[in-house]
Coordinates of C-alpha atoms in Angstrom, one line a residue:
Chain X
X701 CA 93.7 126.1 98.2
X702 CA 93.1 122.9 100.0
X703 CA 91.2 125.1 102.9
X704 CA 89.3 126.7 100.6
X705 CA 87.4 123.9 98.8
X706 CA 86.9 122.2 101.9
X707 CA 85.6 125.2 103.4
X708 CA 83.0 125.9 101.0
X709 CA 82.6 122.0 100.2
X710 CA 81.2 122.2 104.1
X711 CA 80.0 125.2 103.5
X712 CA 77.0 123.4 100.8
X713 CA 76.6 120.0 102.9
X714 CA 76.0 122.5 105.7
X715 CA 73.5 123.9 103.4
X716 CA 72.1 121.1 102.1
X717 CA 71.9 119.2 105.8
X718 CA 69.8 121.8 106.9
X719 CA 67.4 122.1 103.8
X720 CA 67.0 118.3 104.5
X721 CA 66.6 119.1 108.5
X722 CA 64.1 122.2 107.4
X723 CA 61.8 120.1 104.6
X724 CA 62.7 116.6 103.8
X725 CA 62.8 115.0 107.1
X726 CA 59.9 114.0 108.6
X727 CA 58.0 115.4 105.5
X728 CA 58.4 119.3 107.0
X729 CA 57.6 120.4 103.7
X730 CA 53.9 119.1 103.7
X731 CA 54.0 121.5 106.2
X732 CA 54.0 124.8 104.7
X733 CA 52.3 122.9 101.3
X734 CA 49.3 122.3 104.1
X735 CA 49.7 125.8 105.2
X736 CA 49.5 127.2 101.9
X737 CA 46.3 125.4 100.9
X738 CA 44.9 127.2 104.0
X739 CA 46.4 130.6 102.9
X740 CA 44.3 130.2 99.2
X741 CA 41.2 129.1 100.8
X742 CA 41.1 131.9 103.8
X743 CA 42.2 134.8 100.8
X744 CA 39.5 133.5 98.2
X745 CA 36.7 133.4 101.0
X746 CA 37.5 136.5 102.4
X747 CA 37.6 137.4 98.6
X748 CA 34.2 136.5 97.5
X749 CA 32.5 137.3 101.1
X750 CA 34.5 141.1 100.8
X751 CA 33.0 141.7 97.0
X752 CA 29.1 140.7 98.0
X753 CA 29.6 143.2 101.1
X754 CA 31.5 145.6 99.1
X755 CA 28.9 146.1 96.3
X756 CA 25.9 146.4 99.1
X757 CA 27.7 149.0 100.7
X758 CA 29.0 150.5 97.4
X759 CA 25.0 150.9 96.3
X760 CA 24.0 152.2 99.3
X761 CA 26.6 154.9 99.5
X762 CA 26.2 156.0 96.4
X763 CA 22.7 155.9 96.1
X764 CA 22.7 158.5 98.7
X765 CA 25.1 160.4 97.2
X766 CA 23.6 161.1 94.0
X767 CA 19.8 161.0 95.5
X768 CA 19.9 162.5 98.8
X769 CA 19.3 166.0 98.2
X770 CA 16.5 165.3 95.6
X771 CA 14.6 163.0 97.4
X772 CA 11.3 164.1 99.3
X773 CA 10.8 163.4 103.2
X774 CA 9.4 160.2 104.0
X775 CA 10.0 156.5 104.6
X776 CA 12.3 155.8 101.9
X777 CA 14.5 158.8 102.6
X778 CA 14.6 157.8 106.4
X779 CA 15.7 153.6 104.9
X780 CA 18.3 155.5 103.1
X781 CA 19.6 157.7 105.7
X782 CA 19.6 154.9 108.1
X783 CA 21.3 152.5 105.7
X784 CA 24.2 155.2 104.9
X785 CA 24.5 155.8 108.7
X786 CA 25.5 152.4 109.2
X787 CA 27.4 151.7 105.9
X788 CA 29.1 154.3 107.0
X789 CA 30.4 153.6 110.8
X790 CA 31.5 150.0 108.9
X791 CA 34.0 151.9 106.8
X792 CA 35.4 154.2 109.8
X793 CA 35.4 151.1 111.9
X794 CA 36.8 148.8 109.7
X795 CA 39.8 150.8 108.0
X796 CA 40.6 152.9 110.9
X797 CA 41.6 149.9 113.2
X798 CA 44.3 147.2 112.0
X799 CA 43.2 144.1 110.7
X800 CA 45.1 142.2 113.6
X801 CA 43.1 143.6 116.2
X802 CA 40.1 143.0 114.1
X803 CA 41.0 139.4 113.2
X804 CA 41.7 138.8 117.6
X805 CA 38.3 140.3 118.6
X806 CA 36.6 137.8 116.1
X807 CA 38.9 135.3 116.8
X808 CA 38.5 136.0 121.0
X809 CA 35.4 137.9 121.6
X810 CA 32.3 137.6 118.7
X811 CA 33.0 134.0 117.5
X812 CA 34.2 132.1 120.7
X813 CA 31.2 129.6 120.5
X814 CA 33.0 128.4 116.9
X815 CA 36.7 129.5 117.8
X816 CA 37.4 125.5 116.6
X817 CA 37.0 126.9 112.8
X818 CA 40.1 128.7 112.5
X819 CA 39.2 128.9 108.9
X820 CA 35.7 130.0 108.8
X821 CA 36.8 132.9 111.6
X822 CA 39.5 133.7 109.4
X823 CA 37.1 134.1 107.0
X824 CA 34.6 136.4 108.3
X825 CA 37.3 138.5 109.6
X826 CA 39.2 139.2 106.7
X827 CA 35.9 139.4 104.3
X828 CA 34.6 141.9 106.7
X829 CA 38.0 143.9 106.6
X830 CA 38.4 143.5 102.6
X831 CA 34.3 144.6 101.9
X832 CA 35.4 148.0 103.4
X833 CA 38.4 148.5 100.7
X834 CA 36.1 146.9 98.2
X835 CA 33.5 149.0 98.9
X836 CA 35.4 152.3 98.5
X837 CA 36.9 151.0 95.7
X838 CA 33.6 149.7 93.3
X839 CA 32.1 153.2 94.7
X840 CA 34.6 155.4 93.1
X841 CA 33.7 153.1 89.8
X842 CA 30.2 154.0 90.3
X843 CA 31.0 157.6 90.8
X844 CA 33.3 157.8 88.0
X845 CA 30.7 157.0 85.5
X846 CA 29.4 160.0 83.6
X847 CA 26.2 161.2 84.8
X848 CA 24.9 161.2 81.3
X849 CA 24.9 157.5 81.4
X850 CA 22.5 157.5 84.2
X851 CA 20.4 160.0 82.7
X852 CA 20.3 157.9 79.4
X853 CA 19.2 154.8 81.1
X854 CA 16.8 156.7 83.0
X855 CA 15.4 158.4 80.1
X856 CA 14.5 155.7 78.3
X857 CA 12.3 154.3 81.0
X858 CA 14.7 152.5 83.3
X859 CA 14.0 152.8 86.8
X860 CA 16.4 153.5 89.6
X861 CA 18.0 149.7 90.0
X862 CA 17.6 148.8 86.7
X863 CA 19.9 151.7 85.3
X864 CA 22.2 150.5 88.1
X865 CA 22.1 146.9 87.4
X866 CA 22.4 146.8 83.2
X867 CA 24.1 150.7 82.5
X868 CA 25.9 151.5 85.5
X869 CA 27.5 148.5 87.7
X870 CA 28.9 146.9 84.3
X871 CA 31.4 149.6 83.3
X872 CA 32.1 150.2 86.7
X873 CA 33.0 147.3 87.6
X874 CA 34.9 147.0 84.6
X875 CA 37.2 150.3 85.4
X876 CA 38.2 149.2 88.7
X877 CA 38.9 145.3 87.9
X878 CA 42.0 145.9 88.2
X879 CA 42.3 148.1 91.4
X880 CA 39.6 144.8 92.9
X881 CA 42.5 142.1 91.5
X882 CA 45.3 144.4 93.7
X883 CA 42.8 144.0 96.4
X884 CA 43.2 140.3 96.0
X885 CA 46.9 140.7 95.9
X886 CA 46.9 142.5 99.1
X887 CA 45.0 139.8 100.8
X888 CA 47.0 136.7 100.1
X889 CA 50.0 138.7 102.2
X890 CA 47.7 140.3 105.0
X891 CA 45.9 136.6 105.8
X892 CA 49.8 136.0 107.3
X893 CA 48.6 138.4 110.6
X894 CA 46.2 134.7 111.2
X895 CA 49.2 132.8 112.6
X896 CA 47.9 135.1 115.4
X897 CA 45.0 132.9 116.2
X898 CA 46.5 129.8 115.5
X899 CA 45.5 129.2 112.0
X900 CA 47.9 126.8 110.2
X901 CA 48.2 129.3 107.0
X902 CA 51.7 129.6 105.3
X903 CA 53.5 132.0 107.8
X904 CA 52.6 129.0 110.5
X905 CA 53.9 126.6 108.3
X906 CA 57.2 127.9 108.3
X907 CA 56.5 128.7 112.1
X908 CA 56.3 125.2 112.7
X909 CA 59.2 124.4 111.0
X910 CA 61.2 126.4 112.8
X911 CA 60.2 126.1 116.7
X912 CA 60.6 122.1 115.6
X913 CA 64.2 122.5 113.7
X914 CA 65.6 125.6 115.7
X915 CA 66.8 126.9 112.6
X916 CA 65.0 130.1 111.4
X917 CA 66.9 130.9 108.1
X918 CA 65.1 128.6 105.7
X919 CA 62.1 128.2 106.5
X920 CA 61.4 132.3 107.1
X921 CA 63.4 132.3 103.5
X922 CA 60.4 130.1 101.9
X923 CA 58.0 131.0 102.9
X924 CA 58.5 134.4 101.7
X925 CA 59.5 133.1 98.3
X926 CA 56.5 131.5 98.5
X927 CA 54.5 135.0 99.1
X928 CA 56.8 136.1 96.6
X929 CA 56.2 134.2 93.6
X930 CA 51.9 134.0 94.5
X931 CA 52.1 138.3 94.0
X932 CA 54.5 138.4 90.9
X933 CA 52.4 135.2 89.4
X934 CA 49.0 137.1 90.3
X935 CA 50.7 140.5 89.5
X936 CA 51.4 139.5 86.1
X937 CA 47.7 138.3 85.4
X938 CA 46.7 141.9 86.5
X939 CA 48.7 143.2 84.0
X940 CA 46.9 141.1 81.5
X941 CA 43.9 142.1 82.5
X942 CA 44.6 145.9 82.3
X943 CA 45.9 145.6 79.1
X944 CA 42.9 143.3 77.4
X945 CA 40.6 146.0 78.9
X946 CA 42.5 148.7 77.8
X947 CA 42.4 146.9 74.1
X948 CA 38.5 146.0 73.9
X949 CA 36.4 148.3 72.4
X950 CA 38.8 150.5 71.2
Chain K
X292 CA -7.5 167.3 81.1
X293 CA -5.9 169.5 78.1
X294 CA -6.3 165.6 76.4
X295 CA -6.6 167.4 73.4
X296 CA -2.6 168.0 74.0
X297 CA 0.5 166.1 73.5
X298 CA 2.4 167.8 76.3
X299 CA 1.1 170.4 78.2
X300 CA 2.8 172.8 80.8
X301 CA 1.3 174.7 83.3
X302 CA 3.5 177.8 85.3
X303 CA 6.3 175.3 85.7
X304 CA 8.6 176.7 87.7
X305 CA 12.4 175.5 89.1
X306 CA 14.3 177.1 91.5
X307 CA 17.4 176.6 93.3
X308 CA 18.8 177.8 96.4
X309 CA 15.6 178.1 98.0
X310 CA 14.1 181.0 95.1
X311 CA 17.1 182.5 94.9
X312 CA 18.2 181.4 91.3
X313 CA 15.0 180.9 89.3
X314 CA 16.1 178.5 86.5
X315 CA 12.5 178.4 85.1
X316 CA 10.0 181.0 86.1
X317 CA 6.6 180.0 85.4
X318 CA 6.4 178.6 81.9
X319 CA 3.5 177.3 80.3
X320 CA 3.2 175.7 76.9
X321 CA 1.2 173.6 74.9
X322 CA 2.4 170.7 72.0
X323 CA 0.4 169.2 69.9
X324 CA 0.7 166.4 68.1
X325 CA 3.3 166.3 65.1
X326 CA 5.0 169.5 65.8
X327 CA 8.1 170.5 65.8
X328 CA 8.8 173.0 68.5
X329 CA 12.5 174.8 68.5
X330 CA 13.4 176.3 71.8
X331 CA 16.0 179.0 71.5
X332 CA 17.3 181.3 73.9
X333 CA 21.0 182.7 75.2
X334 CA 22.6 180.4 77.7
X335 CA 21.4 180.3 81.3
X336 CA 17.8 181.1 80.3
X337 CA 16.2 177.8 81.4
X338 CA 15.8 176.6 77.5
X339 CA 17.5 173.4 78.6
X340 CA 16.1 172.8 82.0
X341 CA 12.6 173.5 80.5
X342 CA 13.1 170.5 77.7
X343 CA 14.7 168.0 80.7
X344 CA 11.7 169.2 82.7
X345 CA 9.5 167.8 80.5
X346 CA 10.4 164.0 81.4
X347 CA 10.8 164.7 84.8
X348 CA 15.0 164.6 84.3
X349 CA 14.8 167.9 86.3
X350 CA 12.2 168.2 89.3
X351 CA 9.9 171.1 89.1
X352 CA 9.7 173.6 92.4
X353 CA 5.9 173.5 91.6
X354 CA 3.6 173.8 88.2
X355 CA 2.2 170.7 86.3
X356 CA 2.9 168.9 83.4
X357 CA 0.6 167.0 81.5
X358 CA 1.5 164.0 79.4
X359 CA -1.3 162.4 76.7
X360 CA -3.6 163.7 79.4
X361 CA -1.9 162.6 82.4
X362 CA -0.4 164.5 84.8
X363 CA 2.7 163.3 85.6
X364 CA 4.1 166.0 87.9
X365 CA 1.9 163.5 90.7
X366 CA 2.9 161.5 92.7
X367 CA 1.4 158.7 92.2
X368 CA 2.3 158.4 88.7
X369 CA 5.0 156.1 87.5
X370 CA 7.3 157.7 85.2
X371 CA 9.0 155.5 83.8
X372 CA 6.1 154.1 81.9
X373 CA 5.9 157.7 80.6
X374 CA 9.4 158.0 80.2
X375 CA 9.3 155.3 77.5
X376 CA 7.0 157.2 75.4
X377 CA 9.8 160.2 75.2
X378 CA 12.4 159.5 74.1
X379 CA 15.5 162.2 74.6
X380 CA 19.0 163.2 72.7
X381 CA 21.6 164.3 74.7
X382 CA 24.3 166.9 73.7
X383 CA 26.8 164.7 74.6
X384 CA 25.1 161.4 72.7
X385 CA 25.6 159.3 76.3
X386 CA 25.5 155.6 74.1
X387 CA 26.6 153.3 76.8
X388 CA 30.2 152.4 76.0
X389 CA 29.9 148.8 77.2
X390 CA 27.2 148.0 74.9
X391 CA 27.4 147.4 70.7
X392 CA 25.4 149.8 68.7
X393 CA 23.0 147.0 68.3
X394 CA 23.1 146.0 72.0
X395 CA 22.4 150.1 72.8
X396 CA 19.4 149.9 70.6
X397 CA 17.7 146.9 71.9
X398 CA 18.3 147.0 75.6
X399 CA 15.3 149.2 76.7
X400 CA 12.8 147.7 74.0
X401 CA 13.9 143.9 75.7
X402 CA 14.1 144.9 79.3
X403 CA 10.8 147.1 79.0
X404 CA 9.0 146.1 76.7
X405 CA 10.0 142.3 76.9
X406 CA 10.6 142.6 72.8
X407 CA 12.0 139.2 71.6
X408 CA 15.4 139.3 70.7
X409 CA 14.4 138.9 67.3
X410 CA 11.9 141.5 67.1
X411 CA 14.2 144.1 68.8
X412 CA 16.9 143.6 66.5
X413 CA 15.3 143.5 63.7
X414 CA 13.5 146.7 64.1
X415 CA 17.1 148.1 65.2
X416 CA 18.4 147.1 62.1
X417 CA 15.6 148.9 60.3
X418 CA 16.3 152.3 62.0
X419 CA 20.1 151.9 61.6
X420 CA 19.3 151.5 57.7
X421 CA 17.4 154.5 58.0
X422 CA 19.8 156.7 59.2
X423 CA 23.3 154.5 57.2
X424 CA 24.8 152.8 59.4
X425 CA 23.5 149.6 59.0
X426 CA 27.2 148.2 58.7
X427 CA 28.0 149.5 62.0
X428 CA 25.5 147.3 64.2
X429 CA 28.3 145.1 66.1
X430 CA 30.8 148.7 66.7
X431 CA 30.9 149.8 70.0
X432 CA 30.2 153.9 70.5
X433 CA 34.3 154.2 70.8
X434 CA 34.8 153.4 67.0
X435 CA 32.3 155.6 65.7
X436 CA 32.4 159.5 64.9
X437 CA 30.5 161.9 66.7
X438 CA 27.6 162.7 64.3
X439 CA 27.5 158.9 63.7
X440 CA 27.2 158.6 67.3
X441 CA 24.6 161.3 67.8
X442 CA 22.4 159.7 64.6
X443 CA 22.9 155.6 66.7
X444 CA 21.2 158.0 69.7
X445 CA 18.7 158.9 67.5
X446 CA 17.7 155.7 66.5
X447 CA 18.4 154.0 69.8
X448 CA 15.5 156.7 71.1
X449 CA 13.3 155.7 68.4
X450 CA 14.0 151.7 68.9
X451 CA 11.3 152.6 72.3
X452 CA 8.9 153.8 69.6
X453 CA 8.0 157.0 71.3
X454 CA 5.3 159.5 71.0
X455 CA 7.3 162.5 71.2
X456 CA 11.6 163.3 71.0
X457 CA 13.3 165.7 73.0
X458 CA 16.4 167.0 71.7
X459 CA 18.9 168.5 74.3
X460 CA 21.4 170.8 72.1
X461 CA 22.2 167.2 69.6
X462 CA 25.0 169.4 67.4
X463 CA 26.7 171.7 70.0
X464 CA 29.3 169.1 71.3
X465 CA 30.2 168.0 66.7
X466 CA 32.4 168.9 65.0
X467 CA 31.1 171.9 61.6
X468 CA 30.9 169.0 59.3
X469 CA 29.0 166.9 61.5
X470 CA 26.3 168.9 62.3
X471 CA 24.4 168.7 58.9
X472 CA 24.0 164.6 58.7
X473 CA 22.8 164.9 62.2
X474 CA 20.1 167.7 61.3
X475 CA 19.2 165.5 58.6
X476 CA 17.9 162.7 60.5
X477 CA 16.3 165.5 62.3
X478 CA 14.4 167.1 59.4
X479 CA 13.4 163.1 58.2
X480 CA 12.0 162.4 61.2
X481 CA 10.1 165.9 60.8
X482 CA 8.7 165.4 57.5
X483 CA 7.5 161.8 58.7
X484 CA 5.6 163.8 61.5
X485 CA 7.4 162.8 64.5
X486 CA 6.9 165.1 67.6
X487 CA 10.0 167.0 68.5
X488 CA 10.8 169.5 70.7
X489 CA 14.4 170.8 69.9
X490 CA 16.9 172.8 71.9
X491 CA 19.1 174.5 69.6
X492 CA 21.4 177.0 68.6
X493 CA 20.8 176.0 64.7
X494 CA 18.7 178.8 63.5
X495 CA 18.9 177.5 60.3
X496 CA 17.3 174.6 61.3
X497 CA 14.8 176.4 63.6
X498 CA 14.0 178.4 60.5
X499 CA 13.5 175.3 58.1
X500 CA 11.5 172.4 60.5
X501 CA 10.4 174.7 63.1
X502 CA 6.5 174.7 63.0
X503 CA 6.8 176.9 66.0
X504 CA 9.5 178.7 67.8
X505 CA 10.1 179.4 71.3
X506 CA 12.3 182.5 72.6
X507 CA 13.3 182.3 76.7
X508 CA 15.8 184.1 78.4
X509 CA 15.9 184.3 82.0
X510 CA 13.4 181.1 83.0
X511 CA 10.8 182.8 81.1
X512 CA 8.9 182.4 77.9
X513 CA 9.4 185.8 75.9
X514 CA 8.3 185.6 72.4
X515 CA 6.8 182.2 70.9
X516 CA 5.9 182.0 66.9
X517 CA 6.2 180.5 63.8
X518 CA 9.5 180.9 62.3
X519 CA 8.3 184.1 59.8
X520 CA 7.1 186.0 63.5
X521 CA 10.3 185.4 65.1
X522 CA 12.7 185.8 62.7
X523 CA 10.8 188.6 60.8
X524 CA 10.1 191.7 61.7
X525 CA 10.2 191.4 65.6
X526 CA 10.0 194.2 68.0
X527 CA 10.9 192.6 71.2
X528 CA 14.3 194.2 72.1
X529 CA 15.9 190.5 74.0
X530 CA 14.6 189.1 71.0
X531 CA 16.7 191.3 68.8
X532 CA 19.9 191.4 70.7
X533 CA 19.9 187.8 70.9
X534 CA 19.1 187.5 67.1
X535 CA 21.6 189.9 66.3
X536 CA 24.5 188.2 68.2
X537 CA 24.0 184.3 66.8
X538 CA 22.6 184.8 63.3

């Protein structure tokens, strides 16, 4: 009986020693909070950088698709087939190599002359890498809305871009909000692959922790709560979302 | 050129497949000014892609068609400042979902016309009393019925103040007791001597506002009269069988 309570009475200071070891001492914990700061501002970049190139090459794919076979020779057709050429080799590119590989090439080959600005290279890499998910998804929104729609706008007197602009892009944007917020959600964890170039995001945080404590357990254990609770937290406002949409205008 | 014309069309033709399916197969017509032409015809005979022809919806292979003198079949033309002088029905009403009935209404008279918001809506708010649903100005198309939404579609044409209305089959896709507060609007906006060109399977109404009717079947124009010629004593055989079959 005696054992026993001494056993798991070391047990919990052996516990708590090492939390102290892993976060307290020597302020570890500012750490990972440092790291995490960096994981926010590389996802929300990458965020806002992958929806701007994600709508340009959402328009320019499906403007081809609903116009090329109408349209007559000339300059306009050539801009367009041009434009969907290389919107296209962008989306092969892009999603048929991993975003590791992607993130070291910008990291060690295209951005060298700034490879101080973990964060800006960071950045560009994962914006580029999230425009071509972005762009797939805000095309099947554009796709998905009836045809009538178009013609509507159209026949009223609306030209090409403005149909687009006030009839079109709103509702679908609005139908794949939340598919773009699960983008979002994906990024947070994927921006853990720039540990690779030495970025001090979460996953280095912990990193850090541990090459200094040799103790992997706890800090590993964190920082994955830490992942955790960001997607459930951000998961839950998606569900929201979906459900205030579902609920307007019905 | 034909000025003396609303719309006039001259051996339009559409084919697909490079002239192996010939949807329209050199139609010409004229419309005047305050008439009300009803385009019948079994399905597949080009009665709709004639009417969608007319503002450019559909490309022509080759033909013209002339617009308050203009021809708009060239190139240089601008059609969408034609396009707001006709204004089209769908079957399928089309409202834009994301927009309030009021919102629906004004949106092309603000963006193309620069209309003041004022001015928009309160011409909106005219039309909408003309046709009942004045109360509904703030609903979204969701919350409405289908003959109300096919009389806001209507309207939301007529908010652009246009010269002419094209109507793509407006009762096929309502429900029986729909269809008559939706011809209604219809025959209103006939007494008040708007242009129409109709595509319909509503002989009755054909029969009633029809100044002139129009009988296609296979991308060609086969029998066009008033409404005693065609649904008299006809001797065209199509003309019969297809007679026979919807009245």
């Amino acid at each position: 009986m005696y054992l026993y309570e001494l056993s798991i009475r070391d047990w919990w200071e052996d516990l708590k020693a090492t939390f102290i070891l892993n976060f307290i001492a020597d302020d570890r914990y500012m750490l990972l909070v440092k790291g995490l700061g960096n994981t926010f501002l590389v996802t929300l970049g990458a965020t806002i950088l992958g929806i701007l190139l994600g709508v340009i090459v959402a328009l320019v794919r499906s403007t081809y698709d609903k116009n090329i076979t109408d349209m007559q020779p000339g300059f306009g057709k050539g801009v367009l087939i041009t434009l969907n050429k290389i919107a296209s080799a962008y989306l092969t590119v892009i999603r048929g190599t991993p975003m590791l590989v992607q993130l070291m090439i910008a990291y060690f080959v295209i951005f060298v002359s700034i490879s101080q600005h973990k964060t800006i290279v960071a950045i560009i890499a994962f914006g580029i890498n999230s425009g071509a998910y972005v762009a797939e998804i805000i095309r099947s929104g554009i796709m998905s809305i009836d045809p009538g729609q178009f013609e509507a706008g159209r026949s009223l007197g609306f030209n090409y871009a403005q149909t687009m602009l006030y009839i079109i892009i709103p509702q679908a944007l609005k139908n794949v909000l939340p598919a773009l917020a699960n983008e979002f959600i994906v990024l947070i964890k994927e921006t853990s692959v720039s540990c690779y170039i030495g970025l001090h995001d979460l996953t280095k945080g912990g990193e850090i922790i541990r090459s200094r404590t040799y103790t992997a357990f706890m800090p590993l254990l964190a920082v994955a709560i830490i992942y955790l609770v960001i997607v459930m937290f951000f998961t839950k406002l998606v569900g929201i979302l979906e459900r205030r949409l579902r609920n307007s205008e019905r | 050129m034909s000025a003396d014309h609303l719309i006039s069309v001259k051996d339009l033709k559409k084919h697909y497949n490079g002239g192996a399916i010939k949807a329209l197969d050199g139609v010409s017509i004229d419309i005047d000014k305050g008439e009300v032409v009803v385009i019948i015809g079994p399905s597949g005979s080009g009665k709709s892609t004639l009417l969608r022809s007319l503002n450019l919806l559909e490309t022509p292979t080759s033909g013209n068609i002339y617009f308050e003198g203009e021809d708009i079949t060239s190139k240089n033309i601008d059609i969408n400042k034609f396009r707001q002088k006709m204004g089209m029905v769908f079957q399928h009403f089309n409202l834009f979902p994301h927009l309030t009935i009021l919102k629906n209404m004004t949106l092309a008279p603000r963006k193309l016309k620069h209309e003041s918001k004022e001015e928009a809506e309160a011409f909106a708010r005219e039309l909408l009393k003309k046709v009942a649903l004045q109360d509904r100005a703030d609903a979204y198309p969701s919350q409405l019925s289908g003959g109300q939404k096919q009389r806001i579609a209507i309207v939301r044409a007529l908010a652009m103040k246009p010269d002419v209305l094209l109507f793509d089959e407006p009762t096929s896709a309502l429900d029986p007791e729909m269809v008559g507060e939706v011809l209604d609007v219809m025959k209103d906006l006939a007494k008040e001597g708007m242009t129409m060109v109709v595509v319909t399977h509503e002989m009755g109404f054909a029969r009633e506002v029809g100044d002139r009717i129009i009988f296609m079947d296979e991308g060609k124009i086969v029998v066009e009269g008033t409404p005693e010629e065609i649904f008299g004593q006809t001797d065209n055989d199509r003309l019969k069988t297809f007679l026979a079959k919807v009245l």
